[in-house]
Amino acid sequence: MAVLEFFGRLLLGFLEGLGRFFVLLGQTLRGVFRPWDLRALAAQMIRVGIDSVPVVFLTAFFTGGVMALQTYTGFARFNAEGFVGSVVALSMLRELSPVLTGLMVTGRAGSAMAAEIGSMRVTEQIDALVAFATDPVHYLFVPRVLAAILVVPMLVVIGNATGIAGGYVIAVRILGANPVVYLSNSFQYLEANDLWSGLIKAAVFGSLLSLIGCQQGFDTRGGAEGVGRSTTSAVVLGSLAILIADFFLTKVLF
Amino acid sequence: MAEPVRVRLSGLKKAFGPKKVLDGLDLTIEKGTSIVILGRSGMGKSVLLKHMVGLLSPDAGKVEIDGEDLWKSPSGKRNNLRSRFGMAFQEGALFDSMNVGENIAFPLRRLTKLKPADIKKRVAECLELVHLPGIESKLPSELSGGMRRRVGFARAIAHQPEILLFDEPTTGLDPIMTDALVRVIDELKRRLDPTMVTITHDLKVAFSIADRVALLNNGRIVADLPPREFESSRDPLVAAFVRGDSQLDPDAVD
């Protein structure tokens, strides 16, 4: 019985969290259509976007590189080395760049949102907002979620370029591939849809990681320890949501 | 002629899980009165205060501000009722992403139609009132605990609310700082003549600023008297509190 109770509680907790997520999602969506502060949006875009560029750059570069190394080893077995560039470009655009960028931004910005809003909660700053007749979801969530939706796709474009560059450097400099063939193969087999599908994914991931980060912070209970818990769960839940959403987006839409 | 009633709480009930914090509480506060609500730690004093501004909604009972039911009003009206309050939070609850000037300007920008130049003037005026002139550009993290609370006072009075709420204004401060804060509150009371609700467990604070002293015990107001009568009351709960004698209180150790 205790086991049943344990799993029952777990399930209830999960459903409660999910319900809460959609309530806040609704409030945020409604908030988007009320006047909001352009300066707050700009500040968040800088924090989510510009500050994430180095991380995204490094991640994408080395991922592109390792993709080139791995596919080269495999493709060399049936004399298809020429297609390494196509595989690297395709997988970066469609899959790796959006997912890895999403995960990195979750770790950087999603966690920061949870920590900031969480400490605002435990120091009564959110109560102060309400007391001054300010809707905290509108004030705190809208600029962050909008910023993430706008900025993560931009980061993915950077990731795409650096990933392809990383593959090129490894293939041409280390594995001795023909630079002209490599580059032309990289782009020859790409379709516009490959880019768009990655960017749509990126926008969805941006909304997920920011909403989860904000929600975890907003629902923080219990002092500094609570803020720590919220930050951790923002990263764990945000990453999980991105990986699960990635599967369904790939399966259903593209 | 009796002054009109500003705040009326009737039959207020609130429980957190199994713990009943407010249990059928009634309280009426007339215009221009300064009431101090005393109570032991963990007795739900802050919970009571948060019900007045609508930061918490009661499980049962009514909160009426100037005769209007706070929770029966649509949210726009509710915000209007909220803006009649100025709340000074326990540790100040200053927005730590903003400097002192921006903190005090926040309610002015949100709740009034003042022009930027007038806002600046009013901010300076409020800082003057709490004896902290010219610190607009400091960040909350650069201030001492006592200063932070005084800035919190300045922010609470900025939009010239009719009702001031002080949540444990002196808890955790040294006696000198406590006295300084009490003087500031007393001065605000004399100069602004607001309706004032203060919660504290400090008797000295209570007797220096109160027109009425109320005692909160087990979720109800068990005494509501002028300071002198409160001090000399023979009611066992009041006497136990005034003398700080745990043996007089039937459930002192639970």
Short mmCIF file of C-alpha atoms in Angstrom, two decimals:
data_model
loop_
_atom_site.label_atom_id
_atom_site.label_comp_id
_atom_site.label_asym_id
_atom_site.label_seq_id
_atom_site.Cartn_x
_atom_site.Cartn_y
_atom_site.Cartn_z
CA MET A 1 0.00 0.00 0.00
CA ALA A 2 2.79 2.38 0.90
CA VAL A 3 4.23 1.88 -2.56
CA LEU A 4 0.90 2.71 -4.19
CA GLU A 5 0.57 5.76 -2.02
CA PHE A 6 4.07 6.85 -2.97
CA PHE A 7 3.38 6.62 -6.70
CA GLY A 8 -0.06 8.16 -6.25
CA ARG A 9 1.47 11.15 -4.52
CA LEU A 10 4.10 11.42 -7.23
CA LEU A 11 1.42 11.37 -9.94
CA LEU A 12 -0.73 13.93 -8.11
CA GLY A 13 2.26 16.21 -7.66
CA PHE A 14 3.08 15.88 -11.35
CA LEU A 15 -0.49 16.64 -12.46
CA GLU A 16 -0.70 19.59 -10.09
CA GLY A 17 2.53 21.01 -11.50
CA LEU A 18 1.30 20.47 -15.05
CA GLY A 19 -2.00 22.21 -14.30
CA ARG A 20 -0.17 25.09 -12.69
CA PHE A 21 2.06 25.34 -15.76
CA PHE A 22 -0.92 25.74 -18.07
CA VAL A 23 -2.62 28.28 -15.78
CA LEU A 24 0.52 30.42 -15.81
CA LEU A 25 0.91 29.85 -19.55
CA GLY A 26 -2.61 31.21 -20.04
CA GLN A 27 -1.92 34.22 -17.82
CA THR A 28 1.32 34.92 -19.67
CA LEU A 29 -0.36 34.67 -23.08
CA ARG A 30 -3.06 37.07 -21.94
CA GLY A 31 -0.34 39.34 -20.59
CA VAL A 32 1.36 39.53 -23.98
CA PHE A 33 -1.65 41.41 -25.30
CA ARG A 34 -1.54 44.05 -22.58
CA PRO A 35 0.95 46.89 -22.77
CA TRP A 36 4.37 45.80 -21.55
CA ASP A 37 7.67 47.42 -20.88
CA LEU A 38 9.94 47.48 -23.94
CA ARG A 39 12.98 48.26 -21.81
CA ALA A 40 12.40 45.18 -19.65
CA LEU A 41 12.17 43.08 -22.81
CA ALA A 42 15.44 44.52 -24.13
CA ALA A 43 17.18 43.87 -20.82
CA GLN A 44 16.02 40.26 -20.81
CA MET A 45 17.03 39.76 -24.44
CA ILE A 46 20.52 40.86 -23.54
CA ARG A 47 20.65 38.59 -20.51
CA VAL A 48 19.20 35.54 -22.23
CA GLY A 49 20.76 36.17 -25.62
CA ILE A 50 24.05 38.04 -25.68
CA ASP A 51 25.29 36.42 -22.49
CA SER A 52 24.62 32.95 -23.93
CA VAL A 53 26.56 33.50 -27.16
CA PRO A 54 29.95 32.18 -25.93
CA VAL A 55 28.43 29.01 -24.50
CA VAL A 56 26.39 28.34 -27.62
CA PHE A 57 29.40 29.05 -29.80
CA LEU A 58 31.65 26.56 -27.99
CA THR A 59 28.98 23.87 -27.74
CA ALA A 60 28.05 24.07 -31.42
CA PHE A 61 31.64 24.22 -32.62
CA PHE A 62 32.72 21.08 -30.81
CA THR A 63 29.50 19.24 -31.62
CA GLY A 64 29.98 20.00 -35.32
CA GLY A 65 33.55 18.78 -34.95
CA VAL A 66 32.65 15.53 -33.24
CA MET A 67 29.87 14.89 -35.78
CA ALA A 68 32.46 15.20 -38.55
CA LEU A 69 34.85 12.82 -36.76
CA GLN A 70 32.19 10.20 -36.11
CA THR A 71 30.49 10.23 -39.49
CA TYR A 72 33.85 10.21 -41.24
CA THR A 73 34.81 6.99 -39.47
CA GLY A 74 31.55 5.37 -40.48
CA PHE A 75 31.24 6.75 -43.99
CA ALA A 76 34.85 5.89 -44.83
CA ARG A 77 33.85 2.20 -44.60
CA PHE A 78 31.72 2.50 -47.73
CA ASN A 79 33.65 5.27 -49.45
CA ALA A 80 31.09 7.99 -48.75
CA GLU A 81 33.45 10.48 -47.05
CA GLY A 82 32.21 13.15 -49.42
CA PHE A 83 28.87 13.27 -47.65
CA VAL A 84 30.23 14.06 -44.20
CA GLY A 85 29.51 17.74 -44.77
CA SER A 86 25.88 17.06 -45.70
CA VAL A 87 25.31 14.95 -42.60
CA VAL A 88 26.91 17.49 -40.29
CA ALA A 89 24.90 20.39 -41.75
CA LEU A 90 21.64 18.49 -41.77
CA SER A 91 21.92 17.22 -38.21
CA MET A 92 23.08 20.56 -36.87
CA LEU A 93 20.21 22.50 -38.45
CA ARG A 94 17.40 20.05 -37.78
CA GLU A 95 18.36 18.60 -34.45
CA LEU A 96 21.60 19.28 -32.64
CA SER A 97 21.79 23.04 -32.73
CA PRO A 98 18.20 23.65 -31.48
CA VAL A 99 18.34 20.97 -28.78
CA LEU A 100 21.82 21.75 -27.49
CA THR A 101 21.19 25.50 -27.57
CA GLY A 102 17.91 24.93 -25.72
CA LEU A 103 19.67 22.87 -23.07
CA MET A 104 22.53 25.36 -22.65
CA VAL A 105 20.14 28.31 -22.36
CA THR A 106 18.09 26.35 -19.82
CA GLY A 107 21.22 25.89 -17.74
CA ARG A 108 22.22 29.52 -18.06
CA ALA A 109 19.04 31.57 -18.27
CA GLY A 110 16.22 29.26 -17.13
CA SER A 111 18.05 28.64 -13.88
CA ALA A 112 18.81 32.34 -13.45
CA MET A 113 15.12 33.19 -13.92
CA ALA A 114 14.14 30.65 -11.26
CA ALA A 115 16.78 31.95 -8.86
CA GLU A 116 15.90 35.62 -9.37
CA ILE A 117 12.13 35.23 -9.16
CA GLY A 118 12.53 32.70 -6.35
CA SER A 119 14.50 35.09 -4.20
CA MET A 120 11.98 37.82 -5.00
CA ARG A 121 9.34 35.44 -3.66
CA VAL A 122 11.11 34.61 -0.39
CA THR A 123 12.02 38.24 0.33
CA GLU A 124 8.39 39.35 -0.21
CA GLN A 125 9.24 41.40 -3.31
CA ILE A 126 6.47 39.61 -5.22
CA ASP A 127 4.03 40.46 -2.43
CA ALA A 128 5.20 44.05 -2.75
CA LEU A 129 4.41 44.00 -6.48
CA VAL A 130 0.88 42.78 -5.76
CA ALA A 131 0.45 45.31 -2.97
CA PHE A 132 1.27 48.05 -5.48
CA ALA A 133 -1.50 46.72 -7.72
CA THR A 134 0.93 45.14 -10.18
CA ASP A 135 0.22 41.72 -11.70
CA PRO A 136 3.45 39.81 -11.02
CA VAL A 137 2.91 37.33 -13.84
CA HIS A 138 2.50 40.16 -16.32
CA TYR A 139 5.40 42.12 -14.86
CA LEU A 140 7.90 39.26 -14.47
CA PHE A 141 6.92 36.49 -16.91
CA VAL A 142 6.00 38.37 -20.08
CA PRO A 143 9.36 40.07 -20.79
CA ARG A 144 11.30 36.91 -19.96
CA VAL A 145 9.19 34.53 -22.00
CA LEU A 146 9.01 36.88 -24.99
CA ALA A 147 12.76 37.45 -24.81
CA ALA A 148 13.46 33.71 -24.79
CA ILE A 149 11.08 33.04 -27.69
CA LEU A 150 12.81 35.72 -29.77
CA VAL A 151 16.37 35.07 -28.76
CA VAL A 152 16.75 31.27 -28.73
CA PRO A 153 16.13 31.05 -32.52
CA MET A 154 18.79 33.71 -33.06
CA LEU A 155 21.20 31.70 -30.94
CA VAL A 156 20.33 28.63 -33.01
CA VAL A 157 21.33 30.46 -36.20
CA ILE A 158 24.70 31.17 -34.58
CA GLY A 159 24.88 27.54 -33.49
CA ASN A 160 24.13 26.37 -37.05
CA ALA A 161 26.94 28.44 -38.50
CA THR A 162 29.51 27.50 -35.90
CA GLY A 163 28.52 23.84 -36.02
CA ILE A 164 29.08 23.72 -39.76
CA ALA A 165 32.33 25.61 -39.29
CA GLY A 166 33.42 23.13 -36.61
CA GLY A 167 32.72 20.21 -38.93
CA TYR A 168 34.61 21.92 -41.72
CA VAL A 169 37.69 22.59 -39.59
CA ILE A 170 37.89 18.97 -38.41
CA ALA A 171 37.13 17.43 -41.80
CA VAL A 172 39.41 19.66 -43.85
CA ARG A 173 42.27 20.34 -41.43
CA ILE A 174 42.48 17.04 -39.60
CA LEU A 175 40.89 14.42 -41.82
CA GLY A 176 42.13 15.91 -45.04
CA ALA A 177 38.81 16.28 -46.87
CA ASN A 178 38.62 18.41 -50.00
CA PRO A 179 37.46 21.85 -48.84
CA VAL A 180 35.51 22.70 -51.98
CA VAL A 181 33.67 19.38 -52.12
CA TYR A 182 33.02 19.49 -48.39
CA LEU A 183 31.45 22.93 -48.49
CA SER A 184 29.39 22.37 -51.60
CA ASN A 185 28.08 19.08 -50.19
CA SER A 186 27.25 20.85 -46.92
CA PHE A 187 24.79 23.16 -48.58
CA GLN A 188 23.75 21.27 -51.70
CA TYR A 189 21.36 18.90 -49.94
CA LEU A 190 19.86 21.40 -47.52
CA GLU A 191 16.27 22.49 -47.91
CA ALA A 192 14.67 25.61 -46.49
CA ASN A 193 12.52 23.40 -44.30
CA ASP A 194 15.64 22.10 -42.50
CA LEU A 195 16.39 25.59 -41.28
CA TRP A 196 12.80 26.54 -40.50
CA SER A 197 12.00 23.36 -38.60
CA GLY A 198 15.03 24.00 -36.37
CA LEU A 199 14.00 27.59 -35.75
CA ILE A 200 10.42 26.66 -34.88
CA LYS A 201 11.76 24.10 -32.44
CA ALA A 202 14.01 26.77 -30.99
CA ALA A 203 11.10 29.14 -30.38
CA VAL A 204 9.12 26.38 -28.66
CA PHE A 205 12.14 25.44 -26.52
CA GLY A 206 12.60 29.10 -25.60
CA SER A 207 9.03 29.38 -24.40
CA LEU A 208 9.31 26.12 -22.43
CA LEU A 209 12.57 26.87 -20.66
CA SER A 210 11.56 30.42 -19.73
CA LEU A 211 8.06 29.53 -18.56
CA ILE A 212 9.36 26.65 -16.47
CA GLY A 213 12.14 28.81 -15.05
CA CYS A 214 9.67 31.58 -14.14
CA GLN A 215 7.11 29.13 -12.73
CA GLN A 216 9.63 27.30 -10.56
CA GLY A 217 10.85 30.62 -9.18
CA PHE A 218 7.34 31.97 -8.69
CA ASP A 219 6.20 28.91 -6.72
CA THR A 220 9.28 28.89 -4.45
CA ARG A 221 8.59 28.04 -0.81
CA GLY A 222 10.90 28.01 2.15
CA GLY A 223 13.79 30.46 2.13
CA ALA A 224 17.22 30.06 0.60
CA GLU A 225 16.88 26.28 0.46
CA GLY A 226 13.67 26.67 -1.52
CA VAL A 227 15.42 28.93 -4.02
CA GLY A 228 18.07 26.24 -4.50
CA ARG A 229 15.40 23.61 -5.09
CA SER A 230 13.58 25.82 -7.60
CA THR A 231 16.78 26.48 -9.52
CA THR A 232 17.57 22.78 -9.74
CA SER A 233 14.09 21.83 -10.86
CA ALA A 234 14.04 24.64 -13.42
CA VAL A 235 17.06 23.02 -15.08
CA VAL A 236 15.85 19.41 -14.73
CA LEU A 237 12.26 20.04 -15.79
CA GLY A 238 13.28 22.51 -18.50
CA SER A 239 15.73 20.03 -20.03
CA LEU A 240 13.23 17.18 -19.85
CA ALA A 241 10.51 19.32 -21.43
CA ILE A 242 12.86 20.27 -24.27
CA LEU A 243 13.86 16.67 -25.00
CA ILE A 244 10.27 15.42 -24.88
CA ALA A 245 8.93 18.32 -26.95
CA ASP A 246 11.74 17.74 -29.45
CA PHE A 247 10.54 14.21 -30.09
CA PHE A 248 6.93 15.23 -30.65
CA LEU A 249 7.80 18.27 -32.75
CA THR A 250 10.01 16.14 -34.98
CA LYS A 251 7.43 13.36 -35.21
CA VAL A 252 4.30 15.40 -35.76
CA LEU A 253 5.32 18.56 -37.54
CA PHE A 254 8.25 17.74 -39.72
CA MET B 1 -19.43 61.67 15.57
CA ALA B 2 -17.85 58.30 15.00
CA GLU B 3 -15.25 58.13 12.20
CA PRO B 4 -16.20 56.00 9.15
CA VAL B 5 -14.92 52.44 9.05
CA ARG B 6 -12.00 51.91 6.66
CA VAL B 7 -11.27 48.24 7.13
CA ARG B 8 -13.72 45.64 8.36
CA LEU B 9 -12.76 41.99 8.70
CA SER B 10 -15.56 39.64 9.60
CA GLY B 11 -15.50 35.95 10.35
CA LEU B 12 -12.11 35.60 8.67
CA LYS B 13 -10.85 32.01 8.43
CA LYS B 14 -7.62 30.79 6.92
CA ALA B 15 -5.89 27.44 7.26
CA PHE B 16 -2.60 26.21 5.80
CA GLY B 17 -3.05 22.46 5.58
CA PRO B 18 -4.21 21.26 8.98
CA LYS B 19 -3.03 24.44 10.75
CA LYS B 20 -5.81 26.95 11.40
CA VAL B 21 -4.14 30.35 11.41
CA LEU B 22 -7.19 32.62 11.42
CA ASP B 23 -10.31 31.17 12.99
CA GLY B 24 -13.32 33.45 12.69
CA LEU B 25 -11.46 36.71 13.24
CA ASP B 26 -13.40 40.00 13.49
CA LEU B 27 -11.75 43.41 13.42
CA THR B 28 -12.91 46.92 12.58
CA ILE B 29 -10.57 49.83 11.94
CA GLU B 30 -11.92 53.38 11.77
CA LYS B 31 -10.47 56.22 9.74
CA GLY B 32 -7.48 57.91 11.32
CA THR B 33 -6.93 55.25 13.96
CA SER B 34 -3.53 53.75 14.64
CA ILE B 35 -4.03 50.18 15.72
CA VAL B 36 -1.22 47.89 16.78
CA ILE B 37 -1.83 44.17 16.62
CA LEU B 38 0.26 42.21 19.06
CA GLY B 39 0.69 38.49 19.12
CA ARG B 40 3.26 35.84 19.75
CA SER B 41 5.53 34.68 16.94
CA GLY B 42 3.80 32.31 14.56
CA MET B 43 0.33 33.45 15.62
CA GLY B 44 -0.51 34.62 12.10
CA LYS B 45 -0.03 38.37 12.49
CA SER B 46 1.52 38.69 9.04
CA VAL B 47 -1.19 36.45 7.61
CA LEU B 48 -3.77 38.84 9.04
CA LEU B 49 -2.05 41.86 7.52
CA LYS B 50 -1.76 40.13 4.14
CA HIS B 51 -5.51 39.54 4.14
CA MET B 52 -6.16 43.27 4.43
CA VAL B 53 -4.35 44.10 1.15
CA GLY B 54 -5.59 40.96 -0.55
CA LEU B 55 -2.21 39.23 -0.74
CA LEU B 56 -3.99 36.20 0.68
CA SER B 57 -7.61 35.27 0.16
CA PRO B 58 -9.61 34.00 3.14
CA ASP B 59 -11.10 30.48 3.21
CA ALA B 60 -14.22 32.03 4.71
CA GLY B 61 -15.31 35.46 5.88
CA LYS B 62 -15.17 38.92 4.39
CA VAL B 63 -12.60 41.68 3.91
CA GLU B 64 -14.23 45.05 3.37
CA ILE B 65 -12.30 48.18 2.46
CA ASP B 66 -14.38 51.37 2.71
CA GLY B 67 -17.48 49.20 2.64
CA GLU B 68 -16.51 47.23 -0.50
CA ASP B 69 -15.96 43.50 -0.40
CA LEU B 70 -12.38 42.99 -1.61
CA TRP B 71 -12.89 39.50 -3.01
CA LYS B 72 -16.30 40.14 -4.55
CA SER B 73 -14.89 43.03 -6.58
CA PRO B 74 -13.61 42.46 -10.13
CA SER B 75 -9.80 42.44 -10.30
CA GLY B 76 -9.56 46.01 -11.61
CA LYS B 77 -11.58 47.28 -8.69
CA ARG B 78 -9.57 45.07 -6.35
CA ASN B 79 -6.39 46.75 -7.52
CA ASN B 80 -8.02 50.10 -6.93
CA LEU B 81 -8.82 49.07 -3.36
CA ARG B 82 -5.27 47.80 -2.94
CA SER B 83 -3.85 51.12 -4.02
CA ARG B 84 -5.46 52.74 -0.96
CA PHE B 85 -2.88 50.87 1.11
CA GLY B 86 0.80 51.52 1.53
CA MET B 87 2.53 48.49 2.92
CA ALA B 88 5.94 48.47 4.56
CA PHE B 89 7.25 44.92 4.52
CA GLN B 90 9.18 43.20 7.25
CA GLU B 91 12.68 43.44 5.77
CA GLY B 92 11.76 46.25 3.40
CA ALA B 93 11.16 43.93 0.42
CA LEU B 94 12.88 46.48 -1.81
CA PHE B 95 13.21 45.44 -5.44
CA ASP B 96 16.89 44.62 -5.55
CA SER B 97 17.18 45.10 -9.30
CA MET B 98 16.36 48.80 -8.82
CA ASN B 99 18.07 51.58 -6.90
CA VAL B 100 16.42 53.39 -4.00
CA GLY B 101 14.96 56.16 -6.17
CA GLU B 102 13.43 53.70 -8.64
CA ASN B 103 12.02 51.67 -5.76
CA ILE B 104 10.17 54.66 -4.34
CA ALA B 105 9.12 55.79 -7.81
CA PHE B 106 7.60 52.36 -8.52
CA PRO B 107 4.21 52.94 -6.84
CA LEU B 108 4.15 56.48 -8.25
CA ARG B 109 4.65 55.21 -11.81
CA ARG B 110 2.15 52.38 -11.34
CA LEU B 111 -0.57 54.10 -9.35
CA THR B 112 -0.41 57.80 -10.17
CA LYS B 113 -0.29 59.91 -13.32
CA LEU B 114 2.58 62.09 -12.07
CA LYS B 115 5.10 63.40 -14.61
CA PRO B 116 8.74 62.21 -14.30
CA ALA B 117 9.86 65.54 -12.82
CA ASP B 118 7.12 65.43 -10.17
CA ILE B 119 7.95 61.80 -9.41
CA LYS B 120 11.55 62.81 -8.79
CA LYS B 121 10.42 65.56 -6.46
CA ARG B 122 8.07 63.27 -4.56
CA VAL B 123 10.80 60.62 -4.18
CA ALA B 124 13.13 63.20 -2.64
CA GLU B 125 10.33 64.38 -0.36
CA CYS B 126 9.61 60.84 0.87
CA LEU B 127 13.28 60.17 1.56
CA GLU B 128 13.36 63.43 3.50
CA LEU B 129 10.43 62.21 5.61
CA VAL B 130 12.32 59.08 6.67
CA HIS B 131 15.50 61.08 7.27
CA LEU B 132 17.48 59.57 4.42
CA PRO B 133 17.79 62.46 1.98
CA GLY B 134 19.78 62.12 -1.23
CA ILE B 135 20.34 58.35 -1.34
CA GLU B 136 18.30 57.83 -4.53
CA SER B 137 21.13 56.25 -6.49
CA LYS B 138 22.15 53.69 -3.87
CA LEU B 139 21.26 50.04 -4.37
CA PRO B 140 19.29 48.17 -1.67
CA SER B 141 22.27 45.84 -1.18
CA GLU B 142 24.37 48.83 -0.10
CA LEU B 143 22.03 49.75 2.76
CA SER B 144 21.90 48.57 6.38
CA GLY B 145 18.84 46.70 7.66
CA GLY B 146 17.41 49.79 9.35
CA MET B 147 17.94 51.96 6.29
CA ARG B 148 16.32 49.38 4.06
CA ARG B 149 13.23 49.41 6.27
CA ARG B 150 13.07 53.19 6.24
CA VAL B 151 13.30 53.17 2.43
CA GLY B 152 10.48 50.61 2.60
CA PHE B 153 8.48 53.16 4.65
CA ALA B 154 9.24 55.86 2.08
CA ARG B 155 8.04 53.58 -0.71
CA ALA B 156 4.88 52.77 1.25
CA ILE B 157 3.92 56.42 1.72
CA ALA B 158 4.97 57.61 -1.74
CA HIS B 159 1.60 57.42 -3.49
CA GLN B 160 -0.09 59.04 -0.46
CA PRO B 161 -2.18 56.03 0.53
CA GLU B 162 -4.92 56.47 3.08
CA ILE B 163 -4.04 53.35 5.05
CA LEU B 164 -0.50 52.43 6.10
CA LEU B 165 0.47 48.90 7.04
CA PHE B 166 3.65 48.11 8.91
CA ASP B 167 4.70 44.48 9.09
CA GLU B 168 7.01 43.98 12.08
CA PRO B 169 8.82 47.28 11.47
CA THR B 170 11.44 46.74 14.17
CA THR B 171 11.87 42.99 14.51
CA GLY B 172 15.52 41.99 14.67
CA LEU B 173 16.87 45.51 15.11
CA ASP B 174 18.90 46.84 18.02
CA PRO B 175 17.14 49.07 20.62
CA ILE B 176 18.62 52.31 19.29
CA MET B 177 17.58 51.53 15.73
CA THR B 178 14.18 50.42 17.00
CA ASP B 179 13.73 53.76 18.73
CA ALA B 180 14.78 55.64 15.60
CA LEU B 181 12.23 53.73 13.53
CA VAL B 182 9.47 54.28 16.08
CA ARG B 183 10.19 58.01 15.93
CA VAL B 184 9.94 57.92 12.14
CA ILE B 185 6.61 56.07 12.32
CA ASP B 186 5.32 58.45 14.97
CA GLU B 187 6.31 61.42 12.86
CA LEU B 188 4.61 59.95 9.78
CA LYS B 189 1.52 59.46 11.89
CA ARG B 190 1.48 63.05 13.05
CA ARG B 191 2.28 64.59 9.68
CA LEU B 192 0.19 62.39 7.39
CA ASP B 193 -2.64 61.45 9.75
CA PRO B 194 -3.26 58.09 8.06
CA THR B 195 -5.19 55.09 9.21
CA MET B 196 -2.40 52.86 10.45
CA VAL B 197 -2.08 49.15 11.16
CA THR B 198 1.14 47.89 12.71
CA ILE B 199 1.93 44.38 13.73
CA THR B 200 4.68 43.63 16.13
CA HIS B 201 5.48 41.71 19.27
CA ASP B 202 7.38 44.62 20.74
CA LEU B 203 5.32 46.28 23.51
CA LYS B 204 7.43 49.41 23.55
CA VAL B 205 6.72 49.98 19.89
CA ALA B 206 3.02 49.27 20.45
CA PHE B 207 2.58 51.71 23.31
CA SER B 208 4.43 54.52 21.55
CA ILE B 209 2.38 54.58 18.36
CA ALA B 210 -1.01 53.00 19.11
CA ASP B 211 -4.45 54.50 19.66
CA ARG B 212 -5.67 50.95 20.10
CA VAL B 213 -3.81 47.78 20.96
CA ALA B 214 -5.21 44.42 19.94
CA LEU B 215 -4.00 40.96 20.85
CA LEU B 216 -4.17 38.10 18.35
CA ASN B 217 -4.34 34.65 19.87
CA ASN B 218 -5.31 31.34 18.26
CA GLY B 219 -6.73 33.00 15.19
CA ARG B 220 -8.94 35.56 16.90
CA ILE B 221 -8.62 39.05 18.36
CA VAL B 222 -8.96 38.38 22.09
CA ALA B 223 -8.47 41.94 23.31
CA ASP B 224 -8.83 45.35 21.67
CA LEU B 225 -8.20 48.22 24.10
CA PRO B 226 -6.63 51.66 24.37
CA PRO B 227 -2.94 51.33 25.32
CA ARG B 228 -3.35 52.26 29.02
CA GLU B 229 -6.20 49.84 29.57
CA PHE B 230 -4.34 47.15 27.66
CA GLU B 231 -1.31 47.59 29.89
CA SER B 232 -3.33 47.21 33.07
CA SER B 233 -5.76 44.56 31.83
CA ARG B 234 -6.42 41.57 34.06
CA ASP B 235 -7.28 39.30 31.18
CA PRO B 236 -4.88 36.37 31.64
CA LEU B 237 -3.74 36.30 28.01
CA VAL B 238 -3.13 40.05 27.92
CA ALA B 239 -1.41 40.05 31.29
CA ALA B 240 0.80 37.15 30.23
CA PHE B 241 1.81 39.07 27.12
CA VAL B 242 2.38 42.39 28.86
CA ARG B 243 4.48 40.85 31.60
CA GLY B 244 6.16 38.30 29.37
CA ASP B 245 5.20 35.58 31.83
CA SER B 246 4.83 32.17 30.19
CA GLN B 247 3.21 30.69 33.30
CA LEU B 248 0.19 32.97 32.94
CA ASP B 249 -0.48 31.79 29.40
CA PRO B 250 -2.48 28.54 29.39
CA ASP B 251 -0.92 27.28 26.14
CA ALA B 252 2.46 28.96 26.26
CA VAL B 253 4.43 25.83 25.46
CA ASP B 254 2.91 23.76 22.71
#
